[in-house]
Short mmCIF file of C-alpha atoms in Angstrom, two decimals:
data_model
loop_
_atom_site.label_atom_id
_atom_site.label_comp_id
_atom_site.label_asym_id
_atom_site.label_seq_id
_atom_site.Cartn_x
_atom_site.Cartn_y
_atom_site.Cartn_z
CA MET L 1 106.01 73.34 96.87
CA GLU L 2 107.65 76.15 94.91
CA ALA L 3 104.37 76.81 93.07
CA VAL L 4 102.45 77.04 96.36
CA VAL L 5 104.99 79.52 97.75
CA ARG L 6 104.73 81.68 94.64
CA ILE L 7 100.91 81.63 94.82
CA ALA L 8 101.05 82.71 98.45
CA LEU L 9 103.45 85.51 97.65
CA LEU L 10 101.52 86.75 94.63
CA THR L 11 98.34 86.70 96.72
CA VAL L 12 99.76 89.02 99.35
CA LEU L 13 101.43 91.16 96.71
CA LEU L 14 98.09 92.35 95.39
CA PHE L 15 97.50 94.62 98.37
CA ALA L 16 97.61 98.35 97.63
CA SER L 17 95.56 100.24 100.14
CA THR L 18 95.66 103.54 101.94
CA VAL L 19 94.23 104.28 105.37
CA LYS L 20 92.05 107.33 105.64
CA CYS L 21 93.70 108.50 108.85
CA GLN L 22 92.42 111.62 110.56
CA GLU L 23 95.29 112.88 112.66
CA ALA L 24 95.23 116.08 114.67
CA VAL L 25 97.55 117.96 117.00
CA LEU L 26 97.34 118.47 120.74
CA HIS L 27 99.25 121.66 121.59
CA ILE L 28 100.12 121.82 125.31
CA SER L 29 101.70 124.80 127.07
CA ASN L 30 101.98 126.37 130.49
CA GLY L 31 102.97 129.88 129.51
CA SER L 32 106.70 129.28 129.27
CA ILE L 33 107.18 125.99 127.41
CA GLU L 34 105.08 124.18 124.86
CA LYS L 35 104.98 120.87 122.99
CA GLU L 36 102.75 119.10 120.50
CA TYR L 37 101.41 115.56 120.70
CA CYS L 38 99.48 113.22 118.46
CA LEU L 39 95.70 113.06 118.36
CA VAL L 40 93.41 110.85 116.30
CA TYR L 41 89.91 112.11 115.67
CA ASN L 42 86.90 111.63 113.43
CA GLN L 43 85.60 114.63 111.52
CA SER L 44 82.10 113.15 111.69
CA TRP L 45 82.07 114.41 115.28
CA THR L 46 82.42 118.15 115.92
CA PRO L 47 85.23 119.34 113.60
CA LEU L 48 88.45 120.74 115.03
CA SER L 49 90.02 124.08 114.11
CA LYS L 50 92.34 124.01 111.11
CA SER L 51 95.12 126.10 112.65
CA LEU L 52 96.70 126.72 116.03
CA ASP L 53 95.72 130.39 116.03
CA ALA L 54 92.05 129.57 115.45
CA ALA L 55 91.94 126.93 118.20
CA VAL L 56 90.45 127.73 121.62
CA GLN L 57 92.77 127.35 124.60
CA LEU L 58 91.34 125.20 127.40
CA SER L 59 92.38 124.13 130.86
CA VAL L 60 92.74 120.40 131.48
CA VAL L 61 90.86 118.27 134.00
CA ASN L 62 92.54 114.93 134.69
CA LEU L 63 89.99 112.19 135.20
CA THR L 64 92.08 109.30 133.91
CA SER L 65 91.09 107.41 137.03
CA THR L 66 87.72 106.82 135.37
CA VAL L 67 86.50 105.58 132.01
CA LEU L 68 83.44 107.85 132.17
CA CYS L 69 80.90 105.17 131.39
CA ALA L 70 78.63 105.44 134.45
CA ASN L 71 78.23 107.17 137.83
CA SER L 72 78.74 110.61 136.36
CA SER L 73 76.86 112.00 139.36
CA ALA L 74 80.06 111.61 141.37
CA ILE L 75 81.75 114.23 139.17
CA ASP L 76 81.23 117.89 140.04
CA PRO L 77 80.01 119.68 136.86
CA ASP L 78 81.64 122.92 138.05
CA LEU L 79 84.99 121.12 137.96
CA VAL L 80 84.81 120.26 134.25
CA ARG L 81 82.54 122.95 132.79
CA GLY L 82 84.23 124.71 129.84
CA LYS L 83 87.39 122.62 130.14
CA ALA L 84 89.11 119.75 128.34
CA LEU L 85 88.25 116.51 130.11
CA VAL L 86 90.73 113.61 129.94
CA VAL L 87 89.40 110.08 130.66
CA MET L 88 90.60 106.55 129.94
CA ARG L 89 89.52 104.41 127.00
CA GLY L 90 87.50 101.25 127.54
CA GLU L 91 84.32 99.59 128.88
CA CYS L 92 81.90 101.63 126.73
CA ASN L 93 81.83 103.21 123.29
CA PHE L 94 83.04 106.67 122.39
CA SER L 95 79.59 108.18 121.92
CA GLN L 96 78.55 107.19 125.45
CA LYS L 97 81.65 108.87 126.92
CA ALA L 98 81.05 111.97 124.79
CA LEU L 99 77.40 112.30 125.83
CA ILE L 100 78.32 112.06 129.52
CA ALA L 101 81.11 114.62 129.13
CA GLN L 102 78.73 116.90 127.24
CA SER L 103 76.09 116.62 129.95
CA LEU L 104 78.72 117.66 132.51
CA GLY L 105 79.49 120.78 130.49
CA ALA L 106 82.96 119.81 129.24
CA ALA L 107 84.16 121.75 126.19
CA THR L 108 86.29 118.90 124.81
CA LEU L 109 86.75 115.19 125.53
CA LEU L 110 90.18 113.59 125.29
CA VAL L 111 90.27 109.79 125.59
CA ALA L 112 93.64 108.43 126.71
CA SER L 113 94.48 105.03 125.26
CA ASN L 114 96.91 102.40 126.50
CA LYS L 115 96.38 100.53 123.24
CA TYR L 116 96.88 101.50 119.62
CA LEU L 117 95.08 104.59 118.36
CA VAL L 118 92.01 104.13 116.20
CA THR L 119 89.67 106.62 114.60
CA PRO L 120 86.79 106.98 117.10
CA SER L 121 83.60 105.94 115.31
CA ALA L 122 79.91 105.58 116.06
CA ASN L 123 76.58 105.18 114.29
CA GLU L 124 75.42 108.03 112.08
CA SER L 125 72.57 108.84 114.48
CA GLU L 126 75.02 109.21 117.40
CA TYR L 127 77.21 111.77 115.63
CA ASP L 128 74.38 114.32 115.63
CA LYS L 129 73.87 114.01 119.38
CA VAL L 130 77.42 115.04 120.28
CA HIS L 131 78.32 118.71 120.00
CA ILE L 132 81.79 118.77 121.57
CA PRO L 133 85.11 117.73 119.97
CA LEU L 134 86.32 114.21 120.76
CA ALA L 135 89.79 112.82 120.11
CA LEU L 136 92.12 110.01 121.20
CA MET L 137 95.61 110.48 122.57
CA ARG L 138 98.27 108.12 123.88
CA TYR L 139 98.17 107.65 127.63
CA ARG L 140 101.96 107.72 127.76
CA ASP L 141 101.89 111.13 126.07
CA PHE L 142 99.52 112.41 128.75
CA LEU L 143 101.78 111.10 131.52
CA GLU L 144 104.77 112.78 129.90
CA ALA L 145 102.84 116.05 129.58
CA GLN L 146 101.90 115.91 133.26
CA GLN L 147 105.54 115.57 134.24
CA ARG L 148 106.63 118.34 131.90
CA PHE L 149 103.85 120.90 132.44
CA GLY L 150 102.37 120.02 135.84
CA ASN L 151 98.76 120.78 136.72
CA GLY L 152 98.68 124.18 135.01
CA MET L 153 98.80 122.97 131.44
CA GLN L 154 96.65 124.55 128.75
CA VAL L 155 95.67 122.72 125.57
CA LYS L 156 94.61 123.57 122.04
CA LEU L 157 93.28 121.05 119.55
CA TYR L 158 93.62 121.61 115.83
CA ALA L 159 93.70 119.56 112.64
CA PRO L 160 95.79 121.13 109.86
CA PRO L 161 94.64 120.35 106.30
CA TYR L 162 96.04 117.14 104.91
CA SER L 163 97.74 117.74 101.58
CA LYS L 164 96.65 115.19 98.99
CA ILE L 165 99.47 115.99 96.57
CA ASP L 166 102.88 115.03 97.91
CA PRO L 167 106.29 114.65 96.20
CA SER L 168 106.46 111.08 97.51
CA ILE L 169 103.93 110.14 94.81
CA ALA L 170 106.52 111.04 92.17
CA VAL L 171 109.06 108.78 93.91
CA ILE L 172 106.56 105.90 93.98
CA PHE L 173 105.87 106.48 90.28
CA LEU L 174 109.58 106.36 89.41
CA ILE L 175 110.12 103.19 91.46
CA SER L 176 107.26 101.39 89.72
CA VAL L 177 108.18 102.48 86.19
CA ILE L 178 111.90 101.77 86.59
CA THR L 179 111.23 98.37 88.17
CA ILE L 180 108.79 97.25 85.50
CA THR L 181 111.11 98.50 82.73
CA LEU L 182 114.18 96.74 84.13
CA GLY L 183 112.20 93.57 84.80
CA GLY L 184 110.82 93.46 81.28
CA TYR L 185 114.22 94.20 79.76
CA TRP L 186 115.84 91.48 81.86
CA SER L 187 113.25 88.94 80.73
CA GLY L 188 113.89 89.84 77.09
CA ALA L 189 117.65 89.68 77.59
CA ASN L 190 117.33 86.17 79.04
CA GLU L 191 115.24 85.09 76.06
CA ARG L 192 117.84 86.51 73.68
CA GLU L 193 120.58 84.67 75.57
CA ARG L 194 118.65 81.40 75.37
CA GLN L 195 118.18 81.78 71.63
CA SER L 196 121.81 82.65 71.06
CA GLY L 197 122.71 79.51 72.98
CA GLY L 198 120.83 77.41 70.45
CA GLU L 199 117.74 76.74 72.53
CA SER L 200 114.23 76.76 71.20
CA ARG L 201 111.74 79.54 71.81
CA GLY L 202 110.40 78.34 75.11
CA GLY L 203 110.36 74.59 75.35
CA GLU L 204 113.92 73.78 76.39
CA SER L 205 114.39 76.96 78.40
CA LYS L 206 111.56 75.95 80.66
CA ALA L 207 113.33 72.85 81.76
CA ASP L 208 116.87 74.19 81.76
CA SER L 209 116.59 77.61 83.37
CA GLY L 210 114.19 76.82 86.19
CA ASP L 211 111.71 79.44 84.97
CA ILE L 212 107.99 78.81 85.49
CA PHE L 213 105.78 79.01 82.39
CA LEU L 214 102.02 79.49 82.54
CA TYR L 215 100.64 78.08 79.32
CA SER L 216 97.23 76.55 80.15
CA PRO L 217 94.06 78.66 80.68
CA PHE L 218 92.75 76.02 83.07
CA LYS L 219 95.89 76.23 85.19
CA VAL L 220 95.61 80.02 85.22
CA VAL L 221 92.05 79.74 86.58
CA ILE L 222 93.21 77.27 89.23
CA PHE L 223 96.11 79.62 90.04
CA VAL L 224 93.78 82.56 90.69
CA ALA L 225 91.32 80.36 92.63
CA MET L 226 94.14 79.29 94.94
CA MET L 227 95.05 82.96 95.44
CA CYS L 228 91.48 83.69 96.52
CA GLY L 229 91.67 80.80 98.95
CA MET L 230 94.95 82.07 100.35
CA LEU L 231 93.48 85.53 100.90
CA VAL L 232 90.45 84.13 102.75
CA LEU L 233 92.74 81.99 104.92
CA MET L 234 94.81 85.03 105.81
CA TYR L 235 91.63 86.90 106.72
CA PHE L 236 90.65 84.24 109.27
CA PHE L 237 94.13 83.13 110.44
CA TYR L 238 96.10 86.33 110.04
CA ASN L 239 97.94 86.16 113.37
CA ILE L 240 99.54 82.86 112.36
CA LEU L 241 100.03 83.26 108.62
CA VAL L 242 101.55 86.74 108.84
CA TYR L 243 104.76 85.33 110.34
CA ILE L 244 104.91 82.60 107.71
CA ILE L 245 104.58 85.24 104.96
CA ILE L 246 107.26 87.40 106.60
CA ALA L 247 109.64 84.41 106.73
CA ILE L 248 108.92 83.53 103.09
CA PHE L 249 109.46 87.16 102.08
CA CYS L 250 112.85 87.27 103.83
CA ILE L 251 114.05 84.12 102.06
CA ALA L 252 112.60 85.02 98.66
CA SER L 253 113.74 88.66 98.72
CA ALA L 254 117.27 87.76 99.86
CA SER L 255 117.50 85.22 97.03
CA ALA L 256 116.10 87.77 94.56
CA LEU L 257 118.53 90.46 95.72
CA PHE L 258 121.38 87.98 95.29
CA GLY L 259 120.28 87.28 91.72
CA CYS L 260 120.01 91.00 90.88
CA LEU L 261 123.39 91.93 92.37
CA ASP L 262 125.05 88.89 90.80
CA ALA L 263 123.75 89.92 87.38
CA VAL L 264 125.06 93.47 87.88
CA MET L 265 128.49 92.23 88.95
CA GLU L 266 128.57 89.83 86.02
CA ILE L 267 128.02 92.77 83.66
CA LEU L 268 130.75 94.75 85.43
CA GLY L 269 133.07 91.74 85.40
CA CYS L 270 133.78 91.91 89.14
CA CYS L 271 135.08 89.29 91.57
CA HIS L 272 135.61 86.17 89.48
CA GLY L 273 138.02 84.66 91.99
CA ARG L 274 137.43 81.11 93.24
CA PHE L 275 138.89 78.98 96.01
CA SER L 276 138.45 75.46 97.34
CA VAL L 277 137.48 74.29 100.81
CA ARG L 278 137.36 70.53 101.40
CA ASN L 279 136.91 69.81 97.70
CA TRP L 280 134.23 72.50 97.37
CA ASN L 281 134.92 74.93 94.55
CA LEU L 282 133.53 78.21 95.89
CA SER L 283 133.06 81.58 94.23
CA LEU L 284 134.28 84.57 96.21
CA ARG L 285 131.64 86.78 94.60
CA SER L 286 128.82 84.42 95.53
CA LEU L 287 129.95 84.22 99.14
CA LEU L 288 130.22 88.00 99.48
CA LEU L 289 126.86 88.62 97.83
CA ALA L 290 125.17 85.92 99.90
CA ALA L 291 126.51 87.47 103.10
CA VAL L 292 125.32 90.95 102.09
CA CYS L 293 121.85 89.81 101.00
CA ILE L 294 121.24 87.64 104.05
CA THR L 295 122.37 90.48 106.31
CA ILE L 296 119.98 92.95 104.67
CA ALA L 297 117.06 90.51 104.96
CA VAL L 298 117.85 89.76 108.62
CA VAL L 299 118.17 93.46 109.49
CA TRP L 300 114.80 94.13 107.86
CA ALA L 301 113.19 91.23 109.74
CA VAL L 302 114.53 92.44 113.10
CA TYR L 303 113.64 96.13 112.62
CA ARG L 304 110.62 95.72 110.32
CA ASN L 305 108.36 97.80 112.59
CA GLU L 306 110.78 100.73 112.80
CA ASP L 307 109.14 103.10 110.33
CA ARG L 308 111.71 105.88 110.36
CA TRP L 309 114.27 104.15 108.15
CA ILE L 310 113.37 100.50 107.57
CA TRP L 311 111.23 101.45 104.56
CA ILE L 312 114.46 101.88 102.59
CA LEU L 313 115.39 98.22 103.06
CA GLN L 314 111.82 97.07 102.40
CA ASP L 315 111.75 98.97 99.12
CA LEU L 316 115.18 97.61 98.15
CA LEU L 317 114.11 94.03 98.85
CA GLY L 318 110.76 94.68 97.17
CA ILE L 319 112.35 95.98 93.98
CA ALA L 320 114.67 92.96 93.84
CA PHE L 321 111.74 90.63 94.48
CA CYS L 322 109.66 92.17 91.69
CA LEU L 323 112.58 92.03 89.24
CA ASN L 324 113.24 88.37 90.01
CA PHE L 325 109.53 87.55 89.76
CA LEU L 326 109.31 89.10 86.30
CA LYS L 327 112.42 87.20 85.25
CA THR L 328 111.32 83.76 86.41
CA ILE L 329 107.56 83.77 85.75
CA SER L 330 106.81 83.66 82.02
CA LEU L 331 103.47 83.82 80.23
CA SER L 332 103.67 81.80 77.04
CA ASN L 333 101.27 83.84 74.89
CA PHE L 334 99.01 86.88 74.85
CA LYS L 335 95.93 84.73 75.41
CA ILE L 336 97.29 83.63 78.78
CA CYS L 337 98.19 87.26 79.55
CA VAL L 338 94.64 88.41 78.88
CA ILE L 339 93.08 85.62 80.95
CA LEU L 340 95.43 86.04 83.91
CA LEU L 341 95.33 89.84 84.03
CA SER L 342 91.55 89.93 83.59
CA LEU L 343 91.00 87.45 86.41
CA LEU L 344 93.38 89.34 88.70
CA LEU L 345 91.58 92.59 87.84
CA ILE L 346 88.27 91.02 88.89
CA TYR L 347 90.00 89.59 91.99
CA ASP L 348 91.35 93.02 92.94
CA VAL L 349 88.07 94.88 92.41
CA PHE L 350 85.99 92.21 94.14
CA PHE L 351 88.08 92.06 97.31
CA VAL L 352 88.37 95.86 97.53
CA PHE L 353 84.90 97.08 96.54
CA ILE L 354 82.51 94.12 96.99
CA THR L 355 83.67 92.39 100.17
CA PRO L 356 82.83 95.38 102.44
CA PHE L 357 79.17 94.41 101.96
CA PHE L 358 79.87 91.01 103.59
CA THR L 359 82.19 91.93 106.46
CA LYS L 360 80.92 92.88 109.91
CA ASN L 361 82.71 96.22 110.11
CA GLY L 362 82.16 97.22 106.49
CA VAL L 363 85.89 97.14 105.67
CA SER L 364 87.12 95.17 102.66
CA ILE L 365 88.92 91.87 103.21
CA MET L 366 91.83 93.22 101.17
CA VAL L 367 92.31 96.22 103.45
CA GLN L 368 91.89 94.23 106.67
CA VAL L 369 94.46 91.65 105.62
CA ALA L 370 96.88 94.30 104.36
CA LEU L 371 96.65 96.34 107.59
CA GLY L 372 96.41 93.48 110.02
CA PRO L 373 93.91 92.95 112.84
CA ASP L 374 94.95 96.20 114.56
CA ALA L 375 97.11 99.19 113.88
CA SER L 376 99.87 98.06 116.23
CA GLY L 377 100.23 94.51 114.93
CA GLU L 378 102.42 92.92 112.28
CA LYS L 379 101.90 94.05 108.71
CA LEU L 380 102.52 92.09 105.54
CA PRO L 381 105.58 93.26 103.56
CA VAL L 382 103.61 93.79 100.36
CA VAL L 383 104.07 97.45 99.45
CA MET L 384 106.62 100.00 98.32
CA ARG L 385 106.65 102.76 100.93
CA VAL L 386 107.92 106.32 100.67
CA PRO L 387 107.39 108.82 103.54
CA ARG L 388 105.11 111.75 102.78
CA PHE L 389 107.31 114.84 102.74
CA SER L 390 104.47 117.31 103.36
CA ALA L 391 102.83 115.44 106.27
CA LEU L 392 105.10 116.86 108.98
CA THR L 393 102.27 117.48 111.43
CA GLN L 394 100.56 114.14 110.83
CA ASN L 395 103.90 112.40 111.44
CA LEU L 396 103.45 113.09 115.15
CA CYS L 397 101.17 110.05 115.18
CA GLY L 398 103.49 107.95 113.07
CA LEU L 399 105.30 108.34 109.81
CA GLN L 400 102.84 108.75 106.93
CA PHE L 401 103.59 106.91 103.69
CA SER L 402 102.59 106.89 100.07
CA ILE L 403 102.35 103.22 99.15
CA LEU L 404 102.04 100.99 96.10
CA GLY L 405 101.44 97.24 96.25
CA TYR L 406 104.03 94.93 94.73
CA GLY L 407 101.20 93.31 92.78
CA ASP L 408 100.60 96.57 90.91
CA ILE L 409 104.11 96.18 89.52
CA ILE L 410 104.25 92.41 89.04
CA VAL L 411 100.86 91.73 87.43
CA PRO L 412 101.13 94.22 84.52
CA GLY L 413 104.87 93.53 84.55
CA LEU L 414 104.20 89.97 83.42
CA LEU L 415 102.65 91.40 80.24
CA VAL L 416 105.55 93.82 79.81
CA ALA L 417 107.96 90.88 80.11
CA TYR L 418 105.98 88.92 77.52
CA CYS L 419 106.13 91.88 75.13
CA SER L 420 109.88 92.09 75.65
CA ARG L 421 110.31 88.40 74.83
CA PHE L 422 108.03 88.71 71.80
CA ASP L 423 110.26 91.49 70.45
CA VAL L 424 113.11 88.99 70.62
CA TRP L 425 111.12 86.30 68.82
CA ILE L 426 110.30 88.62 65.90
CA ASN L 427 113.74 90.29 65.94
CA SER L 428 112.30 93.75 66.57
CA THR L 429 115.27 96.11 66.81
CA LYS L 430 113.09 98.99 68.03
CA LYS L 431 111.46 96.83 70.75
CA ILE L 432 108.10 98.24 69.72
CA TYR L 433 105.98 95.97 71.90
CA PHE L 434 108.12 96.41 75.00
CA VAL L 435 108.35 100.19 74.68
CA SER L 436 104.63 100.66 73.96
CA CYS L 437 103.61 98.47 76.91
CA CYS L 438 105.92 100.41 79.25
CA ILE L 439 104.39 103.69 78.05
CA ALA L 440 100.90 102.26 78.60
CA TYR L 441 101.89 101.29 82.13
CA MET L 442 103.13 104.82 82.80
CA LEU L 443 99.85 106.31 81.56
CA GLY L 444 97.86 103.84 83.66
CA MET L 445 99.84 104.78 86.76
CA ILE L 446 99.26 108.48 86.10
CA LEU L 447 95.51 107.89 85.78
CA THR L 448 95.56 105.84 89.00
CA PHE L 449 97.17 108.69 90.93
CA VAL L 450 94.82 111.27 89.41
CA VAL L 451 91.72 109.28 90.40
CA MET L 452 93.17 108.67 93.86
CA LEU L 453 93.81 112.38 94.42
CA LEU L 454 90.38 113.39 93.10
CA SER L 455 88.49 110.78 95.10
CA GLY L 456 90.60 111.07 98.24
CA MET L 457 90.81 107.30 98.69
CA GLY L 458 93.08 104.44 97.68
CA GLN L 459 92.41 102.77 94.34
CA PRO L 460 92.82 99.20 93.04
CA ALA L 461 95.51 100.17 90.55
CA LEU L 462 94.89 97.09 88.37
CA LEU L 463 91.55 98.63 87.46
CA TYR L 464 93.49 101.12 85.33
CA LEU L 465 96.78 99.32 84.62
CA VAL L 466 95.30 96.15 83.12
CA PRO L 467 93.10 97.85 80.48
CA PHE L 468 95.87 100.28 79.52
CA THR L 469 98.54 97.62 79.01
CA VAL L 470 96.34 94.92 77.46
CA ILE L 471 94.53 97.19 75.01
CA THR L 472 97.73 98.99 73.99
CA SER L 473 99.55 95.70 73.31
CA ALA L 474 96.63 94.37 71.26
CA VAL L 475 96.37 97.59 69.21
CA VAL L 476 100.11 97.55 68.44
CA ALA L 477 99.92 93.92 67.32
CA ALA L 478 96.85 94.61 65.15
CA CYS L 479 98.43 97.66 63.51
CA ARG L 480 101.54 95.63 62.66
CA GLY L 481 99.49 92.73 61.31
CA GLU L 482 100.96 90.35 63.90
CA ILE L 483 97.94 89.81 66.11
CA LYS L 484 97.71 86.05 65.39
CA GLN L 485 101.37 85.49 66.16
CA PHE L 486 101.16 87.77 69.21
CA TRP L 487 98.09 85.89 70.45
CA ALA L 488 99.66 82.45 69.94
CA GLY L 489 103.04 83.41 71.41
CA THR L 490 105.86 80.89 71.44
CA THR L 491 106.09 77.73 69.37
CA TYR L 492 106.43 75.76 72.62
CA GLU L 493 103.61 73.28 73.24
CA VAL L 494 103.14 70.93 76.15
CA LEU L 495 103.72 67.39 75.02
CA ASP L 496 100.78 65.13 75.74
CA SER L 497 101.62 62.32 78.18
CA SER L 498 100.44 59.76 75.61
CA ARG L 499 103.36 60.80 73.36
CA GLU L 500 106.04 60.07 75.95
CA PRO L 501 106.48 56.37 74.95
CA LEU L 502 107.19 57.53 71.38
CA LEU L 503 110.13 59.54 72.63
CA ALA L 504 111.53 56.45 74.25
CA GLU L 505 111.30 54.68 70.87
CA GLY L 506 113.62 57.23 69.34
CA ARG L 507 110.97 59.52 67.81
CA PRO L 508 112.11 62.97 69.03
CA ASP L 509 109.07 64.69 67.50
CA GLY L 510 106.71 62.48 69.48
CA CYS L 511 104.58 61.69 66.36
CA LEU L 512 103.06 58.45 65.16
CA GLU L 513 104.04 57.05 61.77
CA GLY L 514 102.19 58.87 59.00
CA GLU L 515 100.95 61.53 61.45
CA LYS L 516 101.49 65.13 60.44
CA CYS L 517 102.74 67.15 63.40
#
């Protein structure tokens, strides 16, 4: 059961997508007061002005009593000519509404929506037929504007340039690098502690510490195949599975946060007091930490859709989750690292770049699952989020974030953790493998951001992180003449089931008489 839960979590962790939103601003005034509201538009239609000063001021005609799909003959063209026409969303597509509004002589079409806002789209041939701007606004915003400005309101539509470079990217970079460094160091520290306690290099620790070791290539292939199956299931049954994933995330992240805080307090030597209740010997520190961690997870679950501040708790829980994942999941050798990371790289690229050719709307399965069935629904807690500091105007429509999937930390982090443990096995005082792999991860992240900024679209970060970390680790091992040892990893081997009776006979090595093993 634990393995299935971890597969489900790692599956959803591999989402790192950005939405190419096209937000604009609706500036409303009546000569004395003014206010700005959110618009969503598609630049494939007639583009909007880039600044308020360059925008044309228009009077508003309220036709929200109609959806403007038929019977346009009932509308007086003199009433709407040269003005901004406001109609309701629904019953027909955007291009049909725009063509009718254009035939009536309207200068701009505003579609009021009672639902979530989406980028208004059409076929390529329909874009060329429409020569007036078209944008969506919230119906509640229009009602508020009517109450505030009355019938004499004037509007301007403009779309300020969207800055690609934002300081939030630097924050995301620091979060990822610090998390992967701490996770790798923690894994190495645990290995050092196991060795100092007289345990073997892998075999006994697997059973005693509760860690999960991946040591068989076949099991790695099955592991990735199950992840693909989980992703497809979430694509078809998202509305059900999303709540299961949210519940699992709350439990797993609270447990992970407890483990991280407990380790910190152990280092600081805090709260070692104990007391007994009905013959239960309880730790005061454990009770306090459990209360804090459960509270944080519950608060996140209750307010998870409140973008303004809940991202702080999601990032905190996400960092703890990634750290705990890197601590408890161990890859036994570099061969397993190469197989697993290569398969996950193919998985990431396939579901981002290839699946759009098979879906009805041309959007990748990865993006659709990560974003949910609609923009107002539940979203999977699978990314680090930091608000974009320079997107003040776009934030009218909702807080804009720079994001990074947890999987882009965990997957290369498993190799970083292996390098850290290998440094312990060879008694490397300079931690050459761990340090070099962390540097490779940093360079891979920088390249990811550069390509993302140049292309203007989200990137599957594993496409850059996996080659950087794997090749760097292999080159370091080759230069040090330790490639065979690095490839083979630990001395731990899975004991064949046929050897188990020999153990019962008092042969601790599990070997037959005269057999060399």
